[in-house]
Amino acid sequence: MAIDDERWVVFGTPVRNSGEDGRSELATSLATIMSAGERPRIAPADVPAEWTAC
């Protein structure tokens, strides 16, 4: 993984996933954790920005 990251920086090739992709994945994971603890279902967009799984 780190080697691929270095190649993108050194050679200027585009990355496979954008920051928005990462944000979407994080929101989905947090929604899953929040749903398990608080509600039967919650959409990723409904997770408050300040909410953490800790």
PDB file with SEQRES, HELIX, SHEET and CRYST1 records, atoms N, CA, C and O in Angstrom:
SEQRES   1 A   54  MET ALA ILE ASP ASP GLU ARG TRP VAL VAL PHE GLY THR          
SEQRES   2 A   54  PRO VAL ARG ASN SER GLY GLU ASP GLY ARG SER GLU LEU          
SEQRES   3 A   54  ALA THR SER LEU ALA THR ILE MET SER ALA GLY GLU ARG          
SEQRES   4 A   54  PRO ARG ILE ALA PRO ALA ASP VAL PRO ALA GLU TRP THR          
SEQRES   5 A   54  ALA CYS                                                      
HELIX    1 AA1 ALA A    2  PHE A   11  1                                  10    
HELIX    2 AA2 GLY A   19  GLY A   37  1                                  19    
HELIX    3 AA3 PRO A   44  ASP A   46  5                                   3    
CRYST1    1.000    1.000    1.000  90.00  90.00  90.00 P 1           1          
ATOM      1  N   MET A   1       0.827  -1.194   0.000  1.00  0.00           N  
ATOM      2  CA  MET A   1       0.000   0.000   0.000  1.00  0.00           C  
ATOM      3  C   MET A   1       0.870   1.257   0.000  1.00  0.00           C  
ATOM      4  O   MET A   1       0.647   2.150  -0.817  1.00  0.00           O  
ATOM      5  N   ALA A   2       1.841   1.346   0.883  1.00  0.00           N  
ATOM      6  CA  ALA A   2       2.685   2.540   0.943  1.00  0.00           C  
ATOM      7  C   ALA A   2       3.461   2.733  -0.351  1.00  0.00           C  
ATOM      8  O   ALA A   2       3.680   3.865  -0.783  1.00  0.00           O  
ATOM      9  N   ILE A   3       3.878   1.632  -0.974  1.00  0.00           N  
ATOM     10  CA  ILE A   3       4.620   1.737  -2.234  1.00  0.00           C  
ATOM     11  C   ILE A   3       3.743   2.368  -3.301  1.00  0.00           C  
ATOM     12  O   ILE A   3       4.207   3.230  -4.047  1.00  0.00           O  
ATOM     13  N   ASP A   4       2.474   1.954  -3.390  1.00  0.00           N  
ATOM     14  CA  ASP A   4       1.553   2.546  -4.355  1.00  0.00           C  
ATOM     15  C   ASP A   4       1.375   4.031  -4.082  1.00  0.00           C  
ATOM     16  O   ASP A   4       1.351   4.833  -5.016  1.00  0.00           O  
ATOM     17  N   ASP A   5       1.249   4.406  -2.810  1.00  0.00           N  
ATOM     18  CA  ASP A   5       1.089   5.811  -2.449  1.00  0.00           C  
ATOM     19  C   ASP A   5       2.291   6.625  -2.922  1.00  0.00           C  
ATOM     20  O   ASP A   5       2.131   7.735  -3.429  1.00  0.00           O  
ATOM     21  N   GLU A   6       3.475   6.083  -2.759  1.00  0.00           N  
ATOM     22  CA  GLU A   6       4.688   6.786  -3.177  1.00  0.00           C  
ATOM     23  C   GLU A   6       4.724   6.956  -4.691  1.00  0.00           C  
ATOM     24  O   GLU A   6       5.145   8.001  -5.185  1.00  0.00           O  
ATOM     25  N   ARG A   7       4.291   5.950  -5.425  1.00  0.00           N  
ATOM     26  CA  ARG A   7       4.288   6.052  -6.890  1.00  0.00           C  
ATOM     27  C   ARG A   7       3.362   7.167  -7.351  1.00  0.00           C  
ATOM     28  O   ARG A   7       3.690   7.903  -8.282  1.00  0.00           O  
ATOM     29  N   TRP A   8       2.216   7.296  -6.711  1.00  0.00           N  
ATOM     30  CA  TRP A   8       1.275   8.357  -7.095  1.00  0.00           C  
ATOM     31  C   TRP A   8       1.889   9.728  -6.875  1.00  0.00           C  
ATOM     32  O   TRP A   8       1.686  10.639  -7.678  1.00  0.00           O  
ATOM     33  N   VAL A   9       2.633   9.877  -5.802  1.00  0.00           N  
ATOM     34  CA  VAL A   9       3.264  11.165  -5.511  1.00  0.00           C  
ATOM     35  C   VAL A   9       4.425  11.419  -6.468  1.00  0.00           C  
ATOM     36  O   VAL A   9       4.527  12.502  -7.044  1.00  0.00           O  
ATOM     37  N   VAL A  10       5.292  10.440  -6.641  1.00  0.00           N  
ATOM     38  CA  VAL A  10       6.502  10.613  -7.452  1.00  0.00           C  
ATOM     39  C   VAL A  10       6.172  10.805  -8.928  1.00  0.00           C  
ATOM     40  O   VAL A  10       6.733  11.687  -9.579  1.00  0.00           O  
ATOM     41  N   PHE A  11       5.261   9.984  -9.463  1.00  0.00           N  
ATOM     42  CA  PHE A  11       4.972  10.016 -10.894  1.00  0.00           C  
ATOM     43  C   PHE A  11       3.760  10.871 -11.257  1.00  0.00           C  
ATOM     44  O   PHE A  11       3.502  11.091 -12.440  1.00  0.00           O  
ATOM     45  N   GLY A  12       3.020  11.352 -10.276  1.00  0.00           N  
ATOM     46  CA  GLY A  12       1.877  12.211 -10.552  1.00  0.00           C  
ATOM     47  C   GLY A  12       0.676  11.496 -11.145  1.00  0.00           C  
ATOM     48  O   GLY A  12      -0.183  12.127 -11.762  1.00  0.00           O  
ATOM     49  N   THR A  13       0.610  10.192 -10.964  1.00  0.00           N  
ATOM     50  CA  THR A  13      -0.553   9.460 -11.476  1.00  0.00           C  
ATOM     51  C   THR A  13      -1.744   9.668 -10.547  1.00  0.00           C  
ATOM     52  O   THR A  13      -1.564   9.863  -9.345  1.00  0.00           O  
ATOM     53  N   PRO A  14      -2.956   9.627 -11.091  1.00  0.00           N  
ATOM     54  CA  PRO A  14      -4.133   9.849 -10.249  1.00  0.00           C  
ATOM     55  C   PRO A  14      -4.338   8.720  -9.242  1.00  0.00           C  
ATOM     56  O   PRO A  14      -3.989   7.568  -9.499  1.00  0.00           O  
ATOM     57  N   VAL A  15      -4.906   9.070  -8.106  1.00  0.00           N  
ATOM     58  CA  VAL A  15      -5.203   8.069  -7.084  1.00  0.00           C  
ATOM     59  C   VAL A  15      -6.475   7.320  -7.458  1.00  0.00           C  
ATOM     60  O   VAL A  15      -7.313   7.826  -8.205  1.00  0.00           O  
ATOM     61  N   ARG A  16      -6.606   6.115  -6.933  1.00  0.00           N  
ATOM     62  CA  ARG A  16      -7.775   5.290  -7.251  1.00  0.00           C  
ATOM     63  C   ARG A  16      -9.036   5.772  -6.554  1.00  0.00           C  
ATOM     64  O   ARG A  16     -10.128   5.701  -7.116  1.00  0.00           O  
ATOM     65  N   ASN A  17      -8.886   6.260  -5.332  1.00  0.00           N  
ATOM     66  CA  ASN A  17     -10.040   6.682  -4.553  1.00  0.00           C  
ATOM     67  C   ASN A  17      -9.853   8.120  -4.110  1.00  0.00           C  
ATOM     68  O   ASN A  17      -8.766   8.521  -3.695  1.00  0.00           O  
ATOM     69  N   SER A  18     -10.924   8.886  -4.202  1.00  0.00           N  
ATOM     70  CA  SER A  18     -10.856  10.293  -3.801  1.00  0.00           C  
ATOM     71  C   SER A  18     -11.086  10.436  -2.301  1.00  0.00           C  
ATOM     72  O   SER A  18     -11.465   9.483  -1.620  1.00  0.00           O  
ATOM     73  N   GLY A  19     -10.855  11.621  -1.811  1.00  0.00           N  
ATOM     74  CA  GLY A  19     -11.154  11.906  -0.413  1.00  0.00           C  
ATOM     75  C   GLY A  19     -12.638  11.742  -0.129  1.00  0.00           C  
ATOM     76  O   GLY A  19     -13.024  11.323   0.962  1.00  0.00           O  
ATOM     77  N   GLU A  20     -13.467  12.071  -1.108  1.00  0.00           N  
ATOM     78  CA  GLU A  20     -14.917  11.914  -0.937  1.00  0.00           C  
ATOM     79  C   GLU A  20     -15.283  10.433  -0.822  1.00  0.00           C  
ATOM     80  O   GLU A  20     -16.196  10.084  -0.073  1.00  0.00           O  
ATOM     81  N   ASP A  21     -14.589   9.564  -1.548  1.00  0.00           N  
ATOM     82  CA  ASP A  21     -14.820   8.119  -1.410  1.00  0.00           C  
ATOM     83  C   ASP A  21     -14.528   7.676   0.017  1.00  0.00           C  
ATOM     84  O   ASP A  21     -15.294   6.916   0.609  1.00  0.00           O  
ATOM     85  N   GLY A  22     -13.426   8.151   0.558  1.00  0.00           N  
ATOM     86  CA  GLY A  22     -13.059   7.802   1.933  1.00  0.00           C  
ATOM     87  C   GLY A  22     -14.064   8.324   2.933  1.00  0.00           C  
ATOM     88  O   GLY A  22     -14.420   7.630   3.885  1.00  0.00           O  
ATOM     89  N   ARG A  23     -14.526   9.548   2.720  1.00  0.00           N  
ATOM     90  CA  ARG A  23     -15.531  10.144   3.617  1.00  0.00           C  
ATOM     91  C   ARG A  23     -16.824   9.340   3.573  1.00  0.00           C  
ATOM     92  O   ARG A  23     -17.449   9.113   4.609  1.00  0.00           O  
ATOM     93  N   SER A  24     -17.228   8.913   2.391  1.00  0.00           N  
ATOM     94  CA  SER A  24     -18.444   8.116   2.242  1.00  0.00           C  
ATOM     95  C   SER A  24     -18.312   6.771   2.953  1.00  0.00           C  
ATOM     96  O   SER A  24     -19.245   6.329   3.623  1.00  0.00           O  
ATOM     97  N   GLU A  25     -17.165   6.125   2.812  1.00  0.00           N  
ATOM     98  CA  GLU A  25     -16.929   4.845   3.487  1.00  0.00           C  
ATOM     99  C   GLU A  25     -16.931   5.016   5.003  1.00  0.00           C  
ATOM    100  O   GLU A  25     -17.487   4.186   5.722  1.00  0.00           O  
ATOM    101  N   LEU A  26     -16.317   6.082   5.483  1.00  0.00           N  
ATOM    102  CA  LEU A  26     -16.295   6.349   6.915  1.00  0.00           C  
ATOM    103  C   LEU A  26     -17.708   6.592   7.438  1.00  0.00           C  
ATOM    104  O   LEU A  26     -18.080   6.063   8.486  1.00  0.00           O  
ATOM    105  N   ALA A  27     -18.493   7.386   6.718  1.00  0.00           N  
ATOM    106  CA  ALA A  27     -19.869   7.665   7.137  1.00  0.00           C  
ATOM    107  C   ALA A  27     -20.693   6.382   7.188  1.00  0.00           C  
ATOM    108  O   ALA A  27     -21.507   6.204   8.094  1.00  0.00           O  
ATOM    109  N   THR A  28     -20.491   5.496   6.233  1.00  0.00           N  
ATOM    110  CA  THR A  28     -21.213   4.227   6.214  1.00  0.00           C  
ATOM    111  C   THR A  28     -20.828   3.371   7.411  1.00  0.00           C  
ATOM    112  O   THR A  28     -21.691   2.770   8.051  1.00  0.00           O  
ATOM    113  N   SER A  29     -19.543   3.316   7.714  1.00  0.00           N  
ATOM    114  CA  SER A  29     -19.084   2.538   8.872  1.00  0.00           C  
ATOM    115  C   SER A  29     -19.627   3.102  10.176  1.00  0.00           C  
ATOM    116  O   SER A  29     -20.084   2.349  11.036  1.00  0.00           O  
ATOM    117  N   LEU A  30     -19.579   4.426  10.327  1.00  0.00           N  
ATOM    118  CA  LEU A  30     -20.099   5.042  11.543  1.00  0.00           C  
ATOM    119  C   LEU A  30     -21.606   4.853  11.666  1.00  0.00           C  
ATOM    120  O   LEU A  30     -22.114   4.655  12.770  1.00  0.00           O  
ATOM    121  N   ALA A  31     -22.324   4.911  10.551  1.00  0.00           N  
ATOM    122  CA  ALA A  31     -23.770   4.685  10.584  1.00  0.00           C  
ATOM    123  C   ALA A  31     -24.081   3.263  11.028  1.00  0.00           C  
ATOM    124  O   ALA A  31     -25.040   3.041  11.767  1.00  0.00           O  
ATOM    125  N   THR A  32     -23.285   2.305  10.588  1.00  0.00           N  
ATOM    126  CA  THR A  32     -23.477   0.915  11.000  1.00  0.00           C  
ATOM    127  C   THR A  32     -23.268   0.768  12.501  1.00  0.00           C  
ATOM    128  O   THR A  32     -24.068   0.125  13.181  1.00  0.00           O  
ATOM    129  N   ILE A  33     -22.204   1.358  13.016  1.00  0.00           N  
ATOM    130  CA  ILE A  33     -21.920   1.286  14.452  1.00  0.00           C  
ATOM    131  C   ILE A  33     -23.013   1.987  15.248  1.00  0.00           C  
ATOM    132  O   ILE A  33     -23.489   1.464  16.256  1.00  0.00           O  
ATOM    133  N   MET A  34     -23.410   3.172  14.791  1.00  0.00           N  
ATOM    134  CA  MET A  34     -24.441   3.933  15.491  1.00  0.00           C  
ATOM    135  C   MET A  34     -25.777   3.185  15.480  1.00  0.00           C  
ATOM    136  O   MET A  34     -26.487   3.170  16.485  1.00  0.00           O  
ATOM    137  N   SER A  35     -26.116   2.570  14.354  1.00  0.00           N  
ATOM    138  CA  SER A  35     -27.362   1.813  14.245  1.00  0.00           C  
ATOM    139  C   SER A  35     -27.379   0.644  15.217  1.00  0.00           C  
ATOM    140  O   SER A  35     -28.405   0.355  15.833  1.00  0.00           O  
ATOM    141  N   ALA A  36     -26.255  -0.018  15.351  1.00  0.00           N  
ATOM    142  CA  ALA A  36     -26.177  -1.173  16.249  1.00  0.00           C  
ATOM    143  C   ALA A  36     -26.399  -0.762  17.696  1.00  0.00           C  
ATOM    144  O   ALA A  36     -26.960  -1.525  18.482  1.00  0.00           O  
ATOM    145  N   GLY A  37     -25.965   0.431  18.046  1.00  0.00           N  
ATOM    146  CA  GLY A  37     -26.069   0.864  19.428  1.00  0.00           C  
ATOM    147  C   GLY A  37     -27.314   1.651  19.771  1.00  0.00           C  
ATOM    148  O   GLY A  37     -27.718   1.681  20.934  1.00  0.00           O  
ATOM    149  N   GLU A  38     -27.932   2.288  18.795  1.00  0.00           N  
ATOM    150  CA  GLU A  38     -29.004   3.214  19.111  1.00  0.00           C  
ATOM    151  C   GLU A  38     -30.327   2.967  18.391  1.00  0.00           C  
ATOM    152  O   GLU A  38     -31.386   3.121  18.999  1.00  0.00           O  
ATOM    153  N   ARG A  39     -30.297   2.595  17.136  1.00  0.00           N  
ATOM    154  CA  ARG A  39     -31.517   2.490  16.340  1.00  0.00           C  
ATOM    155  C   ARG A  39     -31.435   1.290  15.405  1.00  0.00           C  
ATOM    156  O   ARG A  39     -30.348   0.777  15.138  1.00  0.00           O  
ATOM    157  N   PRO A  40     -32.589   0.843  14.908  1.00  0.00           N  
ATOM    158  CA  PRO A  40     -32.542  -0.249  13.944  1.00  0.00           C  
ATOM    159  C   PRO A  40     -31.864   0.147  12.630  1.00  0.00           C  
ATOM    160  O   PRO A  40     -31.148  -0.660  12.037  1.00  0.00           O  
ATOM    161  N   ARG A  41     -32.084   1.381  12.175  1.00  0.00           N  
ATOM    162  CA  ARG A  41     -31.481   1.830  10.915  1.00  0.00           C  
ATOM    163  C   ARG A  41     -31.137   3.305  11.010  1.00  0.00           C  
ATOM    164  O   ARG A  41     -31.838   4.093  11.644  1.00  0.00           O  
ATOM    165  N   ILE A  42     -30.039   3.651  10.363  1.00  0.00           N  
ATOM    166  CA  ILE A  42     -29.670   5.064  10.249  1.00  0.00           C  
ATOM    167  C   ILE A  42     -28.888   5.232   8.957  1.00  0.00           C  
ATOM    168  O   ILE A  42     -28.029   4.414   8.629  1.00  0.00           O  
ATOM    169  N   ALA A  43     -29.188   6.289   8.232  1.00  0.00           N  
ATOM    170  CA  ALA A  43     -28.497   6.571   6.972  1.00  0.00           C  
ATOM    171  C   ALA A  43     -27.164   7.250   7.261  1.00  0.00           C  
ATOM    172  O   ALA A  43     -27.050   7.992   8.236  1.00  0.00           O  
ATOM    173  N   PRO A  44     -26.154   7.007   6.427  1.00  0.00           N  
ATOM    174  CA  PRO A  44     -24.867   7.666   6.633  1.00  0.00           C  
ATOM    175  C   PRO A  44     -24.985   9.190   6.728  1.00  0.00           C  
ATOM    176  O   PRO A  44     -24.252   9.821   7.490  1.00  0.00           O  
ATOM    177  N   ALA A  45     -25.885   9.772   5.974  1.00  0.00           N  
ATOM    178  CA  ALA A  45     -26.055  11.230   6.005  1.00  0.00           C  
ATOM    179  C   ALA A  45     -26.615  11.721   7.339  1.00  0.00           C  
ATOM    180  O   ALA A  45     -26.495  12.903   7.661  1.00  0.00           O  
ATOM    181  N   ASP A  46     -27.225  10.823   8.117  1.00  0.00           N  
ATOM    182  CA  ASP A  46     -27.822  11.202   9.397  1.00  0.00           C  
ATOM    183  C   ASP A  46     -26.855  11.109  10.578  1.00  0.00           C  
ATOM    184  O   ASP A  46     -27.228  11.442  11.703  1.00  0.00           O  
ATOM    185  N   VAL A  47     -25.633  10.666  10.341  1.00  0.00           N  
ATOM    186  CA  VAL A  47     -24.640  10.591  11.416  1.00  0.00           C  
ATOM    187  C   VAL A  47     -24.098  11.999  11.657  1.00  0.00           C  
ATOM    188  O   VAL A  47     -23.556  12.613  10.737  1.00  0.00           O  
ATOM    189  N   PRO A  48     -24.233  12.518  12.876  1.00  0.00           N  
ATOM    190  CA  PRO A  48     -23.716  13.862  13.161  1.00  0.00           C  
ATOM    191  C   PRO A  48     -22.202  13.929  12.937  1.00  0.00           C  
ATOM    192  O   PRO A  48     -21.487  12.970  13.226  1.00  0.00           O  
ATOM    193  N   ALA A  49     -21.728  15.039  12.432  1.00  0.00           N  
ATOM    194  CA  ALA A  49     -20.301  15.199  12.123  1.00  0.00           C  
ATOM    195  C   ALA A  49     -19.419  15.010  13.345  1.00  0.00           C  
ATOM    196  O   ALA A  49     -18.284  14.548  13.220  1.00  0.00           O  
ATOM    197  N   GLU A  50     -19.920  15.358  14.530  1.00  0.00           N  
ATOM    198  CA  GLU A  50     -19.107  15.251  15.743  1.00  0.00           C  
ATOM    199  C   GLU A  50     -19.195  13.882  16.408  1.00  0.00           C  
ATOM    200  O   GLU A  50     -18.492  13.641  17.389  1.00  0.00           O  
ATOM    201  N   TRP A  51     -20.034  12.979  15.907  1.00  0.00           N  
ATOM    202  CA  TRP A  51     -20.221  11.667  16.524  1.00  0.00           C  
ATOM    203  C   TRP A  51     -19.016  10.778  16.261  1.00  0.00           C  
ATOM    204  O   TRP A  51     -18.496  10.747  15.146  1.00  0.00           O  
ATOM    205  N   THR A  52     -18.565  10.049  17.294  1.00  0.00           N  
ATOM    206  CA  THR A  52     -17.474   9.089  17.138  1.00  0.00           C  
ATOM    207  C   THR A  52     -17.915   7.746  17.692  1.00  0.00           C  
ATOM    208  O   THR A  52     -18.881   7.670  18.452  1.00  0.00           O  
ATOM    209  N   ALA A  53     -17.219   6.700  17.319  1.00  0.00           N  
ATOM    210  CA  ALA A  53     -17.559   5.356  17.766  1.00  0.00           C  
ATOM    211  C   ALA A  53     -16.980   5.039  19.140  1.00  0.00           C  
ATOM    212  O   ALA A  53     -17.242   3.966  19.685  1.00  0.00           O  
ATOM    213  N   CYS A  54     -16.206   5.947  19.704  1.00  0.00           N  
ATOM    214  CA  CYS A  54     -15.568   5.699  21.005  1.00  0.00           C  
ATOM    215  C   CYS A  54     -16.498   5.973  22.150  1.00  0.00           C  
ATOM    216  O   CYS A  54     -16.114   5.813  23.309  1.00  0.00           O  
TER     217      CYS A  54                                                      
END                                                                             
